[in-house]
One Martini backbone bead per residue (centre of mass of N, CA, C, O) as a GRO file, in nm:
protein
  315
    1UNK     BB    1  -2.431  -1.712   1.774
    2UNK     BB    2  -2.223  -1.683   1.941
    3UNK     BB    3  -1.925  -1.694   1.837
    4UNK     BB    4  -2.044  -1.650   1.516
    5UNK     BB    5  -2.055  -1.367   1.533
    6UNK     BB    6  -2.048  -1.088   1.322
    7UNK     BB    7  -1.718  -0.881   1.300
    8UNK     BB    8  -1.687  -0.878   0.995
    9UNK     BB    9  -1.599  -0.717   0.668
   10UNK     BB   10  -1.576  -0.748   0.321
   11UNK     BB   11  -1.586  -0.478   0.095
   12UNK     BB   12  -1.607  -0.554  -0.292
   13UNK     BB   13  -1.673  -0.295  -0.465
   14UNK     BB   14  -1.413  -0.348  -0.691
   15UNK     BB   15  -1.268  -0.478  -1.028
   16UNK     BB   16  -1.110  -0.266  -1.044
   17UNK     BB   17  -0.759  -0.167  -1.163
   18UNK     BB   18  -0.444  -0.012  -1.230
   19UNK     BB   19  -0.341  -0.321  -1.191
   20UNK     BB   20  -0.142  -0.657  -1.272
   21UNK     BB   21  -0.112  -0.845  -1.032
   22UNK     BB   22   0.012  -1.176  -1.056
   23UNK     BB   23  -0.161  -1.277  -0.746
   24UNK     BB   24  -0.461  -1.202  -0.781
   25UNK     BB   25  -0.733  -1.331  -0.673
   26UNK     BB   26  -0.930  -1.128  -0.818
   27UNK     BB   27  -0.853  -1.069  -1.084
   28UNK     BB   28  -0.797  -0.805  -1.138
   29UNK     BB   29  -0.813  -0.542  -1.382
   30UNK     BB   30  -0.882  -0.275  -1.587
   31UNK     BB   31  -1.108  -0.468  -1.686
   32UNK     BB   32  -1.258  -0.396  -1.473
   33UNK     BB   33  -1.548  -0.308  -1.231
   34UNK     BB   34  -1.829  -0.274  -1.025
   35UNK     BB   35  -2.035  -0.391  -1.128
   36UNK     BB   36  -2.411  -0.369  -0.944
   37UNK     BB   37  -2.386  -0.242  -0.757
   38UNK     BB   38  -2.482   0.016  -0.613
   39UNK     BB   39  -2.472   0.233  -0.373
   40UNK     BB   40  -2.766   0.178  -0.214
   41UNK     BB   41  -2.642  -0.102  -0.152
   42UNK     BB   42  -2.422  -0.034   0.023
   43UNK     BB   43  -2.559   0.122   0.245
   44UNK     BB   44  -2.771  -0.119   0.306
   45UNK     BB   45  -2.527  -0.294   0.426
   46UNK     BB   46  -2.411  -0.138   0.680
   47UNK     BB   47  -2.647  -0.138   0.790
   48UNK     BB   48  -2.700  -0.429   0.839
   49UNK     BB   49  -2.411  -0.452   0.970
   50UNK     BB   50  -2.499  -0.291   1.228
   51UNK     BB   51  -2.746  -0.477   1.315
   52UNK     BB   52  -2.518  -0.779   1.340
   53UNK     BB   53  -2.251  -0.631   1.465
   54UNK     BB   54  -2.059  -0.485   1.310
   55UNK     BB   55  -1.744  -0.297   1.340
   56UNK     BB   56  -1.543  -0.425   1.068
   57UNK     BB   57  -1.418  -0.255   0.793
   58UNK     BB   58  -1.333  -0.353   0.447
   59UNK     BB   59  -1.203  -0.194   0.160
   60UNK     BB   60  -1.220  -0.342  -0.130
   61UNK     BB   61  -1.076  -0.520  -0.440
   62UNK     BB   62  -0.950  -0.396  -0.618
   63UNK     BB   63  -0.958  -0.069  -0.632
   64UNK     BB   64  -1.107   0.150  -0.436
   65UNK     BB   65  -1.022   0.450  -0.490
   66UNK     BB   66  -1.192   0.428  -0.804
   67UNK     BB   67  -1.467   0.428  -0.631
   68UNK     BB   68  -1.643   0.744  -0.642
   69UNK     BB   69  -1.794   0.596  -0.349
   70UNK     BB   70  -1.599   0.619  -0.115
   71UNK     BB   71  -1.612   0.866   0.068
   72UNK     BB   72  -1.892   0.785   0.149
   73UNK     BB   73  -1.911   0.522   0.249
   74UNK     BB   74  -1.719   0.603   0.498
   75UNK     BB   75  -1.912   0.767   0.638
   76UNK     BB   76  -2.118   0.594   0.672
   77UNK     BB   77  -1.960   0.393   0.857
   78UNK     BB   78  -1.891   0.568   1.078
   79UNK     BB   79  -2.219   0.653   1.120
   80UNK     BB   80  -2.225   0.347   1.232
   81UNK     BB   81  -1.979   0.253   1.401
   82UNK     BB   82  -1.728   0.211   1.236
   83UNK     BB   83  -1.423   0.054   1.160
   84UNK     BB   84  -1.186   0.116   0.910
   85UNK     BB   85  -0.978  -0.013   0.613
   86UNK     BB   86  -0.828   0.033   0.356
   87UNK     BB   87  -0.730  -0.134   0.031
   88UNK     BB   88  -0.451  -0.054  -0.114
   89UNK     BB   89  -0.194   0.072  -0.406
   90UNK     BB   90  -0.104   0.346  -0.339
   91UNK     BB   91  -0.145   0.489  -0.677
   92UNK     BB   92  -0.428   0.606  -0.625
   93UNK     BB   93  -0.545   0.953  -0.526
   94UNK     BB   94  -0.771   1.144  -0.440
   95UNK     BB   95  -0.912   1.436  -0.221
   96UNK     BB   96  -1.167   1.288  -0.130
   97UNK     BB   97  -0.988   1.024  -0.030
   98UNK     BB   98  -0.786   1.204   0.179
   99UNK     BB   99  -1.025   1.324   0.359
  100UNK     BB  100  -1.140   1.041   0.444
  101UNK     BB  101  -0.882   0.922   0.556
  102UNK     BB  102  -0.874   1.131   0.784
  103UNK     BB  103  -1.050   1.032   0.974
  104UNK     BB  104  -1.161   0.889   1.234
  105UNK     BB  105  -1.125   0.538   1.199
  106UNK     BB  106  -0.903   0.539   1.000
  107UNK     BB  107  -0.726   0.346   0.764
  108UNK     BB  108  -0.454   0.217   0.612
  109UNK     BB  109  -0.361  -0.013   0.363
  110UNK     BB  110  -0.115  -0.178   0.176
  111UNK     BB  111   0.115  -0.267  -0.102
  112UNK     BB  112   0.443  -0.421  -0.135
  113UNK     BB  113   0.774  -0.552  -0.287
  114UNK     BB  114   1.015  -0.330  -0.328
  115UNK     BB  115   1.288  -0.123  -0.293
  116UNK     BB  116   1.233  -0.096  -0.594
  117UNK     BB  117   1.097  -0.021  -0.919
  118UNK     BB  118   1.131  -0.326  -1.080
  119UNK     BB  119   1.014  -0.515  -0.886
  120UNK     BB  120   0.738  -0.402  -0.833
  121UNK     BB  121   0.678  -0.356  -1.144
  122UNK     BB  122   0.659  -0.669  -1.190
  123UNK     BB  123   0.417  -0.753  -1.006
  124UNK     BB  124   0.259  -0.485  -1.142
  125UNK     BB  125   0.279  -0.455  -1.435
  126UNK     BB  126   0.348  -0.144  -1.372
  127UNK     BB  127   0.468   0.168  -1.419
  128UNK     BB  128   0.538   0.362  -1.162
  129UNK     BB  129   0.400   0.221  -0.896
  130UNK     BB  130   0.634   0.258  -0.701
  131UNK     BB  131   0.651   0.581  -0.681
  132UNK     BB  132   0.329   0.650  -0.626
  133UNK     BB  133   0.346   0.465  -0.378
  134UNK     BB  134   0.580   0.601  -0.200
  135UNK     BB  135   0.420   0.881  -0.187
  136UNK     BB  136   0.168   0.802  -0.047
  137UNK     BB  137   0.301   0.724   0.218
  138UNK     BB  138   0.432   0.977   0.250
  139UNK     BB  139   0.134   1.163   0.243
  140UNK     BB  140  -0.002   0.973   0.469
  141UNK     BB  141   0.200   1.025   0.708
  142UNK     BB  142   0.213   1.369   0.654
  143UNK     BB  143  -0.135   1.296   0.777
  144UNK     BB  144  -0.180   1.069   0.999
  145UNK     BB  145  -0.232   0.825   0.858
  146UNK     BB  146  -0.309   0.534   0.946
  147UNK     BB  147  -0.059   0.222   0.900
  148UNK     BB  148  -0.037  -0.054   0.699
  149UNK     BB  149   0.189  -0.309   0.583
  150UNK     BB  150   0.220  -0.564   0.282
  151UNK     BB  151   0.463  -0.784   0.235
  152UNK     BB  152   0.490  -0.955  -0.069
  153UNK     BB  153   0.574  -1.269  -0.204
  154UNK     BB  154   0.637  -1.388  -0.528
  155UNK     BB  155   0.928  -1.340  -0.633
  156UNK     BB  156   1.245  -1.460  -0.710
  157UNK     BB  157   1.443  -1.243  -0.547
  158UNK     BB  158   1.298  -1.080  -0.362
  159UNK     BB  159   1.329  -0.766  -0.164
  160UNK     BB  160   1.149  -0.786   0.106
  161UNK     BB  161   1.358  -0.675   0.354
  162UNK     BB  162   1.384  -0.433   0.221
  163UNK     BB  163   1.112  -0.297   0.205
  164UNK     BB  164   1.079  -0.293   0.538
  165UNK     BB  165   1.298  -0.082   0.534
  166UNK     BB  166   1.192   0.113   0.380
  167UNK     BB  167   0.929   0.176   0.553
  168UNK     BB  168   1.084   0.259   0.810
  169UNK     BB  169   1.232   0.496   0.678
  170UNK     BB  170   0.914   0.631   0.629
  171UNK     BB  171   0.767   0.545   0.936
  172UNK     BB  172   0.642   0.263   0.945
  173UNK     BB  173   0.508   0.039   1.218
  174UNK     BB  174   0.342  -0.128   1.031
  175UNK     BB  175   0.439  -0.463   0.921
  176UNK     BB  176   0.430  -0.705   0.709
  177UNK     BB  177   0.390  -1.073   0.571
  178UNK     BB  178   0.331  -1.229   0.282
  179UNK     BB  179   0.202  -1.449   0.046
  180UNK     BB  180   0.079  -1.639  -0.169
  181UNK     BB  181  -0.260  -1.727  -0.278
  182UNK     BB  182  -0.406  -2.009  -0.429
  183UNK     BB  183  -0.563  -1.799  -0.647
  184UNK     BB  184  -0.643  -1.662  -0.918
  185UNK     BB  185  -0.326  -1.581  -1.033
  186UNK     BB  186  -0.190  -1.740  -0.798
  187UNK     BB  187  -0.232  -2.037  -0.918
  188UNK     BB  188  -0.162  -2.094  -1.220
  189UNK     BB  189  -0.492  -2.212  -1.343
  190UNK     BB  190  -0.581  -2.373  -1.073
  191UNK     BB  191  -0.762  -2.488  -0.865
  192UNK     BB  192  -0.934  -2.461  -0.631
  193UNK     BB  193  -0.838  -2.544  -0.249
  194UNK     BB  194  -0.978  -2.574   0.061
  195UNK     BB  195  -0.681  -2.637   0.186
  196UNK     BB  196  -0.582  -2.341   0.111
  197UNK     BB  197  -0.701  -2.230   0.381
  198UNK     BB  198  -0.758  -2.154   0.697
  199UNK     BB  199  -1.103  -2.261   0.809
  200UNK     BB  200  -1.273  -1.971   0.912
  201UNK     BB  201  -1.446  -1.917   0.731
  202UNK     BB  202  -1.769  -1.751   0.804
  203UNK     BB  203  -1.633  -1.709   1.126
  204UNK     BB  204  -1.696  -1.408   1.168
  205UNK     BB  205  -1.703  -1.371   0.838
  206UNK     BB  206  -1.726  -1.181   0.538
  207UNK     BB  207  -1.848  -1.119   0.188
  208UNK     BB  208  -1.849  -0.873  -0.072
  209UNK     BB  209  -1.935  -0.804  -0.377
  210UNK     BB  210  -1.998  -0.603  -0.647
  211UNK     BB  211  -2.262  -0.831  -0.697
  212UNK     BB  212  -2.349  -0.919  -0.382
  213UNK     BB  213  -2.178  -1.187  -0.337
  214UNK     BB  214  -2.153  -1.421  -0.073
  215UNK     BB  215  -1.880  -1.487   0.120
  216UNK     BB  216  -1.672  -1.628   0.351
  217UNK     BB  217  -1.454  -1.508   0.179
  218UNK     BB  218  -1.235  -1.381  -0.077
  219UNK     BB  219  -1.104  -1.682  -0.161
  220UNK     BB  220  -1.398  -1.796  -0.121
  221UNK     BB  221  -1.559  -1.795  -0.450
  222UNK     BB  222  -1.675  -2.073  -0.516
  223UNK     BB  223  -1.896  -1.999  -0.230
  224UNK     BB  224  -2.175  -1.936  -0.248
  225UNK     BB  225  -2.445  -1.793  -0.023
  226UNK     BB  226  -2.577  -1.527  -0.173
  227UNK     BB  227  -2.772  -1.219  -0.211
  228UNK     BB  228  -2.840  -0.946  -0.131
  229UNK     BB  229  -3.043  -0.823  -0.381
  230UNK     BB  230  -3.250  -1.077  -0.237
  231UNK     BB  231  -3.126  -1.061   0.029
  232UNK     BB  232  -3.016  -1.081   0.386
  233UNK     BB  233  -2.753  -1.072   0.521
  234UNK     BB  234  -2.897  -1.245   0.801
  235UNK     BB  235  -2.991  -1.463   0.632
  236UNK     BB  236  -2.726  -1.584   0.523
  237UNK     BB  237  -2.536  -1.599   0.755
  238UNK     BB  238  -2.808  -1.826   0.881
  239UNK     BB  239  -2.783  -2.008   0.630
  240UNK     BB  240  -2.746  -2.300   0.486
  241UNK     BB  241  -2.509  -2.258   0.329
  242UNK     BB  242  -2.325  -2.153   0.501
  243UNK     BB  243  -2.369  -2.423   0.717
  244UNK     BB  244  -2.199  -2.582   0.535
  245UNK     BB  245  -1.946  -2.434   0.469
  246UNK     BB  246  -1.865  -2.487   0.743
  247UNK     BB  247  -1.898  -2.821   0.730
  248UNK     BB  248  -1.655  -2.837   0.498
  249UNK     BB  249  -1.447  -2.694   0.690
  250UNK     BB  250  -1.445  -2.906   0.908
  251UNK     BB  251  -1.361  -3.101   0.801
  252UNK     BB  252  -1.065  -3.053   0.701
  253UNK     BB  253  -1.075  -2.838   0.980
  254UNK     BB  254  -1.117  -2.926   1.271
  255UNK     BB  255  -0.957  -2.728   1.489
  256UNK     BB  256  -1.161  -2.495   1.384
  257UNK     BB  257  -1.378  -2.518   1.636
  258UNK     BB  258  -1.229  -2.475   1.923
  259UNK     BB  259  -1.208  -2.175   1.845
  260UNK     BB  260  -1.234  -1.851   1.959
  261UNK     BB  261  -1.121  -1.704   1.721
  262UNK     BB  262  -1.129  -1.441   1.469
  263UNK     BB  263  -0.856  -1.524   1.327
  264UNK     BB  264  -0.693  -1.576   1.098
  265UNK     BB  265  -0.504  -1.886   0.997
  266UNK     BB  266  -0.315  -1.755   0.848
  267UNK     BB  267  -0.330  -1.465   0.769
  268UNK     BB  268  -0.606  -1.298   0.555
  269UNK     BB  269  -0.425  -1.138   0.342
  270UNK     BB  270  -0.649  -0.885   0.373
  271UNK     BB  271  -0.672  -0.749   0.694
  272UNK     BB  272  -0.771  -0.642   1.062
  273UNK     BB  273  -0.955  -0.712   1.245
  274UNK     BB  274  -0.866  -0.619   1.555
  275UNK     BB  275  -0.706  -0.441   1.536
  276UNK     BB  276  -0.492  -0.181   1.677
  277UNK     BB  277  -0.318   0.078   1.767
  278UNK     BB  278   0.001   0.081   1.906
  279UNK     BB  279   0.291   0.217   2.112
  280UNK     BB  280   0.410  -0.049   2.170
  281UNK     BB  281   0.684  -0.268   2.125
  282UNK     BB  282   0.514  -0.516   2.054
  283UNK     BB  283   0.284  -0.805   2.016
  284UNK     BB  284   0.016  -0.865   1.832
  285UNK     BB  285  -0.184  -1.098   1.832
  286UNK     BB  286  -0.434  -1.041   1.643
  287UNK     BB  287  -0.187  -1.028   1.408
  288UNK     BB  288  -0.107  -1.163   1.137
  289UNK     BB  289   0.201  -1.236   1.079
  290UNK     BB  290   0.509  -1.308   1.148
  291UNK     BB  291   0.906  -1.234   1.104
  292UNK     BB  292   1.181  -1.391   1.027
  293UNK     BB  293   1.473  -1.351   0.798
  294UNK     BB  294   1.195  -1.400   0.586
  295UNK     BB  295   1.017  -1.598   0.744
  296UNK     BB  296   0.720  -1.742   0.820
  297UNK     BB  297   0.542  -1.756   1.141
  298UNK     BB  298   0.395  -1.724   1.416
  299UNK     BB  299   0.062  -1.767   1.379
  300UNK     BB  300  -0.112  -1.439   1.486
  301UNK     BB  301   0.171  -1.259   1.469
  302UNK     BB  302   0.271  -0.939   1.516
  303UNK     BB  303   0.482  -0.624   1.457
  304UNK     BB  304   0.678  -0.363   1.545
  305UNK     BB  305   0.914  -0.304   1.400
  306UNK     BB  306   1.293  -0.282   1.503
  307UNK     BB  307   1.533  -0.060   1.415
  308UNK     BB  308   1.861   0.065   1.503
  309UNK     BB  309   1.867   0.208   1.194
  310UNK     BB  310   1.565   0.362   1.281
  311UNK     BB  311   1.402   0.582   1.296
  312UNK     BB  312   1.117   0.558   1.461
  313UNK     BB  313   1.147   0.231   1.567
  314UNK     BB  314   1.105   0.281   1.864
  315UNK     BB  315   1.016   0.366   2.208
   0.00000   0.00000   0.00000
């Protein structure tokens, strides 16, 4: 597969989340389910995953937390040799979730949105997601489970530099930015459209939904590629339509044809791609955006951000 083999994958266990964020690409909210996937479906799929040699999972939803199989799942992809991520709005964990997540080889990334619970609560439409969200990560730094935060702009006068200093003062060392993505909620009613892509998608990586369908990535939702419950994830990832996919997004955005980097610019978050946790305060090259400011910019790097008024994030 040369460069194009697959190193990543978000799996989309379900459609369900007890919030109603404003610009949620998945449209997911309380009225969604886990799809028609079984637990043995997502099991055979990690298999899978990791005969193609993905070794990056990343558990994603709606609210992964909610499905009663989350901690079942990471067990298993732990045992096939995968480095895993939750993303997660923790606001909800219940302990069987927080054993899983204790795990090494797990990690945490959540989404946050001003150290308000106003500001917060108006993105997430649900009142209290502040507060329950603030205290599981301090549950979660005081479990020593691996965290990086999300701060994600929606609101104008949104809080977001604020928010970033919250997190720095509960401990989290990684924090990142970005904005919203014009997809499903985000979207505001407009239909997608594939230059508002990264242009990366499907090169190294791949999703899975709820229902079994499999996309280029998680924003590209309009571009089905196969379903695992008919097909191996290796037949669609190999197959014509991904190969079309990929030539639809060449004409798109020519330049993404001779990066050998599998990392999407800029970042597609939720991702973790090759991240991995590091000590030194430097620039982790493969995870970005980072941020100036308040504002996004040189795609492709992230910080753990150095604030001289916060104990515990300097080296």
């Amino acid at each position: 597969m040369g460069y194009l083999r697959p190193t990543f994958a978000w799996l989309e266990i379900t459609g369900l989340c007890n919030e109603n964020c404003r610009h949620c690409y998945a449209g997911s909210s309380p009225q969604g389910d886990h799809g028609s996937m079984t637990v043995a479906d997502w099991r055979r799929v990690i298999g899978e995953l990791r005969g193609m040699g993905v070794r990056n999972v990343q558990f994603i939803g709606g609210e992964p937390t909610l499905h009663p199989a989350l901690p079942e799942l990471i067990r298993h992809a732990i045992a096939n040799g995968m480095r895993i991520e939750v993303f997660s709005n923790l606001s909800h964990v219940g302990e069987a979730v927080w054993a899983a997540l204790r795990i090494p080889g797990v990690r945490l990334a959540f989404s946050y949105y001003s150290d308000t619970p106003a500001d917060h609560d108006d993105v997430t439409m649900t009142r209290g997601s502040h507060a329950r969200t603030r205290a599981n990560v301090a549950k979660a730094r005081s479990l020593g489970i691996p965290l990086r935060g999300s701060v994600i702009g929606v609101l104008e006068g949104q809080r977001g530099t604020q928010a970033r200093g919250d997190l720095l003062q509960l401990g989290v060392r990684d924090v990142r930015t970005d904005r919203i993505r014009p997809f499903g909620r985000g979207a505001d009613g407009r239909d997608p459209r594939m230059d508002r892509l990264c242009g990366r998608c499907g090169r190294g990586k791949f999703a899975v939904s709820p229902d079994g369908e499999v996309w280029p990535c998680v924003f590209a939702r309009w571009m089905p590629l196969g379903n695992v419950r008919e097909r191996s994830l290796s037949d669609i990832y190999l197959g014509t339509p991904m190969r079309a996919a990929r030539a639809e997004l060449q004409a798109v955005f020519p330049d993404t044809g001779v990066s050998m980097s599998p990392t999407c610019l800029p970042d597609c978050n939720p991702s973790f791609e090759s991240c991995t946790p590091q000590t030194a305060c430097a620039p982790d090259a493969s995870c970005g955006p980072t941020e100036d400011d308040g504002v996004i910019g040189a795609p492709g790097r992230s910080v753990r951000y150095y604030d001289p008024g916060v104990s515990g994030t300097d080296c």
